[in-house]
């Protein structure tokens, strides 16, 4: 089996688990081993499994080279717990896996994890007012619907602007937008943008839309400091003073430490342990439980770094303000510690960057149901956050501008022309359905031409129009829709038949024209002798 990139979508953690199990069972080398004077066929030692699986995960683009040997051992413990492997005596579940020479084998069957089913949620979406919405308290039931028929007069009014004639109009003022309407607009446009980036048909399988709070989104956009860090209205949700002081101390080491405190060997390690203990005892990860699937889905886009950054930006907008603030301060501290060459080693067994990822990955991302690959996925996500935290945790100006312009547009007045479609009550909007390419080409070629051809015939047969007015409208129609006009009048002769030339009267013959032409006077011989 080849390595496959598991893209974004619902149940990505489960799909990754099944993919890893299949690769492990298909490619793990098996051979004969001896244990206590007895031979066992088709098995492997714990150390061999750790070495081979660690190499597999590091080469897999779904996890990356940051996977540690300790994380591989944790995954093999879960394999043993879920009966992906068993010891040579057939024991599994309660046994503990250790990196040693103990023998293990694959059971005859290793069922893959089924995809969980989430209960359907009813969305209580606040209806956003439209231009034609009736005033509150009125009902649209039992109101006859007048069909929209565009006759030649209405068509002429719609196109009269092109020839310099502006019909009379008046302004229609929109009802005042409520705060709930604006909040719902922020929520709907933000989620639509996230759905477009992830390329999903629906976000229902990735997050519970009902739990997305629009107030959090607006607060994370506008209540920020000059450095882009969220400012909390409720100061009781702030980081404790002693934790914030410890984070500042390490982030600005060695220039920000309180010199009144005793400086001893290993002081920085104790300060780091204080911060790690606080974040390790949080009741919920910073990225929250209900957004776990959304963030895991974005991990499938890491090959497209720019797209992944945009997706993480939107997901972090959905966080509660206190979580977003803690995440911003933590990521800034972690990045500064990793870049600080004067920082003493905080752990003897790991490098600074690896220590940051292993220490804080679980408090940033984990599942409430203990998904089997959450340690590897969290490490992958935290590594990407450390590399791009400045871009990810800032306000996306494109989305903010788009939403503000949309809300401002809905608050403006509208110009209404007589005879426009707003004068009628329209039926409920219909939704799109997929059609074949052949049907699309047919509709594109003929679907829009049929009503135009009917409109042209109406202009032609309108007896109330004078010849001058009719010629003017036909000329305008020919300029706007030359294909339809050419099909109706393929030749100049067919067009000339519409306006036949009147027979010209013959000029009257003058009486002098009937006489002989004038002849010059001729001299004759005189009779006079």
XYZ file of C-alpha atoms in Angstrom:
529
model
C 0.000 0.000 0.000
C 1.169 3.521 -0.790
C 1.017 6.546 1.469
C -2.109 8.589 0.851
C -2.740 12.146 1.940
C -5.981 12.171 3.915
C -7.562 15.493 2.976
C -9.970 17.645 4.949
C -13.441 16.439 5.637
C -15.573 14.735 8.260
C -14.070 12.043 10.508
C -10.504 12.749 9.402
C -9.076 11.380 12.676
C -10.923 8.089 12.157
C -9.821 7.893 8.537
C -6.202 8.468 9.593
C -6.492 5.711 12.205
C -7.794 3.217 9.648
C -5.132 4.256 7.138
C -2.330 3.774 9.682
C -3.666 0.394 10.823
C -3.860 -0.862 7.248
C -0.300 0.277 6.475
C 1.032 -1.242 9.687
C -0.601 -4.617 9.106
C 0.379 -4.719 5.425
C 4.041 -3.699 5.654
C 5.324 -4.601 9.134
C 8.034 -7.280 8.663
C 7.214 -10.609 10.338
C 9.682 -13.425 11.030
C 10.410 -16.355 13.311
C 11.457 -15.612 16.913
C 12.494 -17.761 19.875
C 11.370 -17.072 23.427
C 12.056 -19.379 26.426
C 13.165 -22.318 24.317
C 10.103 -22.055 22.068
C 9.789 -20.811 18.492
C 7.013 -18.505 17.271
C 6.230 -17.851 13.615
C 5.029 -14.593 12.025
C 5.700 -12.267 14.952
C 7.837 -9.259 15.881
C 9.409 -7.734 18.972
C 8.194 -4.531 20.608
C 11.455 -2.783 19.734
C 11.107 -3.785 16.071
C 7.551 -2.439 15.995
C 8.611 0.871 17.563
C 11.493 1.303 15.117
C 9.470 0.395 12.016
C 6.293 2.342 12.918
C 8.317 5.397 13.934
C 9.995 5.423 10.535
C 6.614 4.938 8.814
C 5.018 7.904 10.631
C 7.972 10.210 10.000
C 7.830 9.497 6.259
C 4.042 9.871 6.107
C 2.946 13.354 4.996
C -0.119 13.124 7.219
C 2.123 13.252 10.312
C 5.554 14.580 9.335
C 9.114 14.227 10.591
C 8.313 15.781 13.995
C 6.886 12.487 15.313
C 8.973 11.283 18.286
C 9.741 7.770 19.444
C 7.748 8.406 22.620
C 4.646 9.272 20.597
C 5.135 6.076 18.577
C 5.169 4.024 21.780
C 1.952 5.720 22.913
C 0.325 4.795 19.593
C 1.425 1.164 19.921
C -0.114 1.081 23.405
C -3.397 2.091 21.812
C -2.932 -0.543 19.119
C -2.633 -3.153 21.871
C -5.629 -1.730 23.722
C -7.820 -1.826 20.587
C -6.631 -5.318 19.562
C -4.756 -4.180 16.487
C -1.897 -6.278 17.913
C -1.710 -8.870 20.670
C 1.095 -10.506 22.591
C 2.352 -13.917 21.573
C -0.019 -15.587 24.051
C -3.073 -13.824 22.673
C -3.423 -11.270 25.469
C -4.496 -7.691 24.703
C -6.473 -4.824 26.185
C -5.113 -4.670 29.723
C -1.474 -5.347 28.882
C 1.026 -2.481 28.820
C 3.293 -2.007 25.816
C 6.960 -1.231 26.450
C 9.969 -0.751 24.211
C 11.640 -4.138 24.835
C 12.100 -7.636 23.353
C 8.584 -8.833 24.173
C 6.946 -10.655 21.262
C 3.740 -9.515 19.544
C 1.720 -10.615 16.547
C -1.295 -9.539 14.499
C -4.653 -11.137 15.358
C -6.499 -12.927 12.552
C -8.787 -9.932 12.076
C -8.389 -6.341 13.089
C -11.645 -4.473 12.509
C -11.293 -0.866 11.458
C -13.018 1.826 13.412
C -16.525 2.738 12.149
C -17.343 6.330 11.377
C -19.359 7.896 14.183
C -22.781 9.319 13.526
C -23.651 12.707 14.940
C -27.241 13.493 15.943
C -28.956 16.008 13.658
C -29.307 19.511 15.012
C -32.078 21.955 14.243
C -30.595 25.297 13.300
C -32.383 28.288 14.769
C -31.270 30.769 12.147
C -32.381 34.356 12.567
C -34.133 35.453 9.375
C -32.312 38.337 7.770
C -34.696 41.068 6.471
C -34.985 41.472 2.739
C -36.097 44.431 0.640
C -39.575 43.013 0.062
C -40.232 41.700 3.585
C -43.623 42.830 4.955
C -43.802 44.804 8.217
C -43.917 42.780 11.447
C -47.312 41.337 12.291
C -48.426 40.800 8.706
C -48.761 37.436 7.037
C -48.003 36.382 3.472
C -50.523 33.551 3.536
C -53.475 33.584 1.109
C -52.027 36.516 -0.836
C -52.458 35.947 -4.582
C -49.224 36.000 -6.500
C -49.277 38.060 -9.666
C -46.935 36.549 -12.252
C -44.170 38.714 -13.619
C -44.805 39.303 -17.307
C -42.422 41.606 -19.122
C -44.334 43.193 -21.942
C -42.887 45.533 -24.523
C -43.684 48.646 -22.475
C -41.982 47.324 -19.352
C -39.023 46.136 -21.409
C -38.749 49.572 -22.927
C -38.737 51.154 -19.460
C -35.982 48.811 -18.298
C -33.832 49.657 -21.290
C -34.697 53.329 -21.623
C -31.655 54.347 -19.590
C -29.444 53.114 -22.435
C -30.889 55.751 -24.737
C -30.687 58.564 -22.201
C -34.212 58.472 -20.750
C -34.432 58.004 -16.945
C -37.918 57.088 -15.698
C -39.382 58.447 -12.502
C -38.250 56.725 -9.308
C -38.497 56.938 -5.525
C -36.450 55.651 -2.584
C -37.377 52.599 -0.542
C -36.001 52.713 2.996
C -35.038 49.439 4.630
C -36.231 48.524 8.067
C -33.663 49.051 10.782
C -31.377 46.043 11.217
C -31.385 44.519 14.668
C -28.201 43.501 16.456
C -29.150 39.846 16.075
C -29.371 40.315 12.286
C -25.858 41.753 12.092
C -24.464 38.997 14.319
C -26.102 36.322 12.191
C -24.623 37.894 9.063
C -21.130 37.710 10.609
C -21.660 34.080 11.544
C -23.131 32.939 8.218
C -20.500 34.649 6.045
C -17.633 33.404 8.237
C -18.855 29.813 8.095
C -19.498 30.066 4.343
C -15.921 31.234 3.854
C -14.605 28.318 5.931
C -16.752 25.836 4.008
C -15.420 27.176 0.714
C -11.792 26.847 1.845
C -12.281 23.289 3.102
C -14.137 22.327 -0.067
C -16.980 20.629 1.816
C -20.627 20.326 0.864
C -21.623 21.037 4.466
C -19.946 21.890 7.765
C -22.405 19.797 9.758
C -20.043 16.806 9.923
C -17.086 18.953 11.006
C -18.653 21.176 13.668
C -21.971 21.843 15.331
C -23.125 25.100 13.780
C -25.576 25.680 16.613
C -22.669 25.953 19.051
C -20.866 28.637 17.035
C -21.317 31.932 18.871
C -21.500 34.992 16.613
C -20.648 37.290 19.541
C -17.265 35.567 19.852
C -16.480 36.296 16.194
C -17.299 39.999 16.474
C -15.384 40.342 19.757
C -12.288 38.667 18.269
C -12.360 41.142 15.371
C -12.861 44.471 17.115
C -11.721 44.052 20.755
C -7.988 43.739 20.115
C -4.883 45.638 21.173
C -2.337 47.267 18.880
C -0.397 44.008 18.900
C -3.522 42.117 17.767
C -4.112 40.356 21.109
C -7.729 40.005 22.237
C -8.834 42.293 25.079
C -11.291 40.689 27.510
C -14.233 42.536 28.996
C -14.455 40.101 31.915
C -11.138 40.456 33.748
C -11.873 37.393 35.863
C -11.135 35.241 32.792
C -7.644 36.691 32.390
C -4.515 34.641 32.971
C -3.422 34.716 36.626
C -0.886 37.412 37.322
C 1.814 34.950 38.342
C 1.382 32.936 35.118
C 1.521 36.064 32.958
C 4.667 37.228 34.786
C 6.318 33.843 34.259
C 5.477 33.899 30.543
C 6.900 37.411 30.151
C 10.027 36.304 31.973
C 10.767 33.476 29.526
C 9.550 35.314 26.427
C 11.972 38.193 27.085
C 14.790 36.220 28.718
C 17.119 37.419 30.189
C 15.927 41.089 30.160
C 12.488 40.795 31.756
C 13.013 38.778 34.911
C 12.358 40.315 38.301
C 15.813 40.653 39.846
C 14.275 40.718 43.341
C 13.532 37.020 42.947
C 16.381 34.629 43.715
C 18.315 33.709 40.554
C 19.769 30.219 40.948
C 20.878 27.419 38.672
C 17.839 25.947 36.993
C 15.623 28.970 37.742
C 14.354 29.087 34.145
C 13.343 25.399 34.345
C 11.170 26.053 37.389
C 9.539 29.023 35.690
C 8.793 26.889 32.627
C 7.388 24.109 34.815
C 5.050 26.646 36.463
C 3.626 27.642 33.076
C 3.348 24.028 31.901
C 1.478 23.009 35.070
C -1.084 25.788 34.656
C -1.838 24.992 31.008
C -1.765 21.255 31.686
C -4.619 21.524 34.209
C -7.058 23.393 31.981
C -10.518 21.797 31.934
C -10.777 22.162 28.160
C -8.127 22.548 25.444
C -7.639 26.026 24.033
C -9.104 25.009 20.679
C -12.172 23.584 22.507
C -13.676 20.119 22.190
C -16.424 20.959 19.699
C -13.952 22.467 17.199
C -11.635 19.436 17.288
C -12.895 17.969 13.993
C -12.683 21.351 12.268
C -9.008 21.849 13.182
C -8.159 18.238 12.340
C -9.830 18.742 8.964
C -7.618 21.745 8.242
C -4.536 19.568 8.846
C -5.328 17.894 5.531
C -4.465 21.171 3.772
C -0.910 21.581 5.089
C 0.533 20.781 1.656
C -1.085 24.050 0.539
C 0.394 26.343 3.165
C -1.408 29.529 2.147
C -4.809 27.821 2.084
C -4.130 26.131 5.428
C -3.215 29.470 7.016
C -6.515 31.004 5.832
C -8.484 28.035 7.161
C -6.768 28.211 10.558
C -7.486 31.951 10.678
C -11.222 31.344 10.327
C -11.253 28.441 12.806
C -9.436 30.526 15.428
C -12.082 33.241 14.943
C -14.689 30.831 16.282
C -12.883 30.441 19.626
C -14.131 32.061 22.829
C -12.217 35.340 23.373
C -10.503 34.069 26.549
C -9.251 30.958 24.699
C -8.005 33.013 21.774
C -6.127 35.367 24.110
C -4.455 32.510 25.999
C -3.502 30.873 22.705
C -2.015 34.109 21.351
C 0.118 34.683 24.456
C 1.231 31.051 24.612
C 2.229 30.814 20.932
C 4.133 34.094 21.127
C 6.064 32.838 24.176
C 6.833 29.465 22.546
C 8.102 31.088 19.345
C 10.320 33.547 21.218
C 11.820 30.832 23.408
C 12.686 28.732 20.350
C 14.381 31.687 18.640
C 16.262 32.868 21.735
C 19.862 31.660 21.504
C 20.624 32.898 25.027
C 17.952 30.684 26.596
C 19.541 27.849 28.624
C 18.303 24.303 27.897
C 14.960 23.770 29.583
C 15.232 19.964 29.398
C 18.236 17.702 29.173
C 16.628 15.032 27.030
C 14.925 17.154 24.331
C 15.653 20.157 22.179
C 13.783 23.374 22.924
C 11.437 23.111 19.954
C 10.562 19.468 20.588
C 9.977 20.269 24.271
C 7.547 23.085 23.386
C 5.530 20.825 21.089
C 5.353 17.876 23.489
C 4.577 20.026 26.547
C 1.762 22.157 25.166
C 0.245 20.115 22.315
C -2.255 18.331 24.574
C -3.518 21.564 26.163
C -3.978 23.124 22.711
C -5.751 20.298 20.867
C -7.301 17.090 22.131
C -10.563 15.231 21.764
C -13.166 14.778 24.463
C -13.576 11.141 23.421
C -9.821 10.452 23.306
C -9.371 9.923 19.603
C -6.571 7.423 19.107
C -4.303 9.692 17.037
C -4.917 12.949 18.919
C -1.292 13.170 20.212
C 0.159 12.929 16.715
C -2.413 15.310 15.248
C -1.908 17.833 18.039
C 1.864 17.765 17.576
C 1.420 18.308 13.844
C -0.917 21.255 14.417
C 1.213 22.936 17.102
C 4.295 22.699 14.888
C 2.444 24.471 12.079
C 1.091 27.082 14.486
C 4.577 27.880 15.763
C 5.809 28.431 12.214
C 2.882 30.655 11.162
C 1.341 32.023 14.366
C 1.659 35.678 13.333
C -0.438 35.135 10.209
C -2.891 32.675 11.746
C -3.748 34.734 14.835
C -4.324 38.044 13.084
C -7.598 39.414 11.740
C -8.159 38.491 8.047
C -8.854 41.886 6.539
C -10.439 40.473 3.367
C -13.200 38.704 5.300
C -13.719 41.644 7.653
C -14.048 44.097 4.764
C -16.425 41.807 2.866
C -18.787 41.440 5.823
C -18.726 45.164 6.664
C -19.548 46.097 3.064
C -22.384 43.576 2.993
C -23.939 44.910 6.196
C -23.527 48.506 5.002
C -25.217 47.608 1.699
C -28.194 46.124 3.506
C -28.621 49.332 5.489
C -28.723 51.586 2.432
C -31.874 52.801 0.702
C -32.833 51.390 -2.675
C -33.989 53.139 -5.835
C -37.299 51.789 -7.084
C -38.583 52.310 -10.663
C -42.201 52.075 -11.737
C -43.032 48.753 -13.300
C -40.016 47.033 -11.747
C -40.198 43.507 -10.411
C -40.453 44.860 -6.848
C -44.065 45.835 -7.527
C -45.115 42.195 -7.430
C -45.040 39.595 -4.740
C -42.542 36.898 -5.628
C -42.811 33.262 -4.662
C -40.314 31.508 -2.433
C -36.841 31.057 -3.939
C -36.028 27.756 -5.571
C -32.782 25.874 -5.206
C -30.345 24.640 -7.816
C -29.979 21.063 -9.007
C -27.168 19.563 -11.013
C -27.718 19.048 -14.743
C -25.734 17.349 -17.471
C -23.303 19.306 -19.676
C -25.506 18.675 -22.721
C -28.562 20.087 -20.972
C -26.551 23.085 -19.826
C -25.406 23.857 -23.364
C -28.976 23.543 -24.621
C -30.334 25.872 -21.940
C -27.515 28.309 -22.505
C -28.212 28.415 -26.234
C -32.020 28.253 -26.309
C -33.347 28.740 -22.779
C -32.817 32.498 -22.678
C -33.685 33.061 -26.359
C -37.258 31.789 -26.214
C -38.663 34.586 -24.008
C -36.645 37.137 -25.984
C -38.049 35.806 -29.248
C -41.561 36.077 -27.806
C -40.844 39.642 -26.727
C -39.637 40.469 -30.233
C -42.824 39.084 -31.752
C -44.868 41.171 -29.349
C -43.095 44.314 -30.513
C -43.598 43.328 -34.139
C -47.331 42.644 -33.770
C -48.108 45.624 -31.544
C -50.612 47.622 -33.582
C -50.574 50.567 -31.157
C -47.009 51.465 -32.049
C -46.354 53.760 -34.915
C -43.882 52.742 -37.576
C -41.344 55.208 -36.231
C -41.598 53.918 -32.645
C -41.536 50.327 -33.810
C -38.405 50.906 -35.907
C -36.756 52.593 -32.901
C -37.492 49.659 -30.569
C -36.455 47.089 -33.131
C -33.181 48.871 -33.686
C -32.577 48.913 -29.945
C -33.460 45.218 -29.691
C -31.093 44.405 -32.560
C -28.280 46.196 -30.750
C -28.939 44.374 -27.457
C -29.712 40.867 -28.776
C -28.252 40.500 -32.271
C -28.485 36.680 -32.319
C -32.217 36.622 -31.595
C -32.826 39.409 -34.084
C -30.764 37.641 -36.776
C -32.752 34.444 -36.318
C -36.045 36.332 -36.795
C -34.798 38.401 -39.732
C -32.130 36.292 -41.481
C -32.057 38.473 -44.612
C -32.619 42.155 -45.329
C -35.568 41.126 -47.513
C -37.361 39.504 -44.550
C -36.839 42.668 -42.536
C -38.120 44.790 -45.403
C -41.364 42.813 -45.487
C -42.237 44.197 -42.060
C -42.269 47.745 -43.381
C -43.369 47.504 -47.042
C -42.747 50.564 -49.147
C -45.834 52.483 -50.122
C -46.361 52.814 -53.922
C -45.273 56.212 -55.113
C -47.927 58.169 -57.137
C -47.112 58.699 -60.817
C -46.425 62.345 -61.692
C -49.160 64.045 -63.691
C -48.448 64.680 -67.337
C -48.446 68.338 -68.318
C -50.438 69.473 -71.295
C -47.462 70.998 -72.960
C -45.687 67.691 -72.804
C -48.318 66.253 -75.162
C -47.655 68.868 -77.833
C -44.973 68.578 -80.405
C -41.609 69.673 -79.283
C -40.700 73.275 -79.993
C -39.160 73.720 -83.332
C -37.109 76.748 -84.299
C -38.523 79.347 -86.738
C -37.641 78.682 -90.303
C -37.364 81.402 -92.850
C -39.639 81.028 -95.816
C -39.647 82.661 -99.122
C -41.529 85.862 -99.164
C -44.503 86.229 -101.479
C -43.557 89.759 -102.025
C -41.911 90.187 -105.255
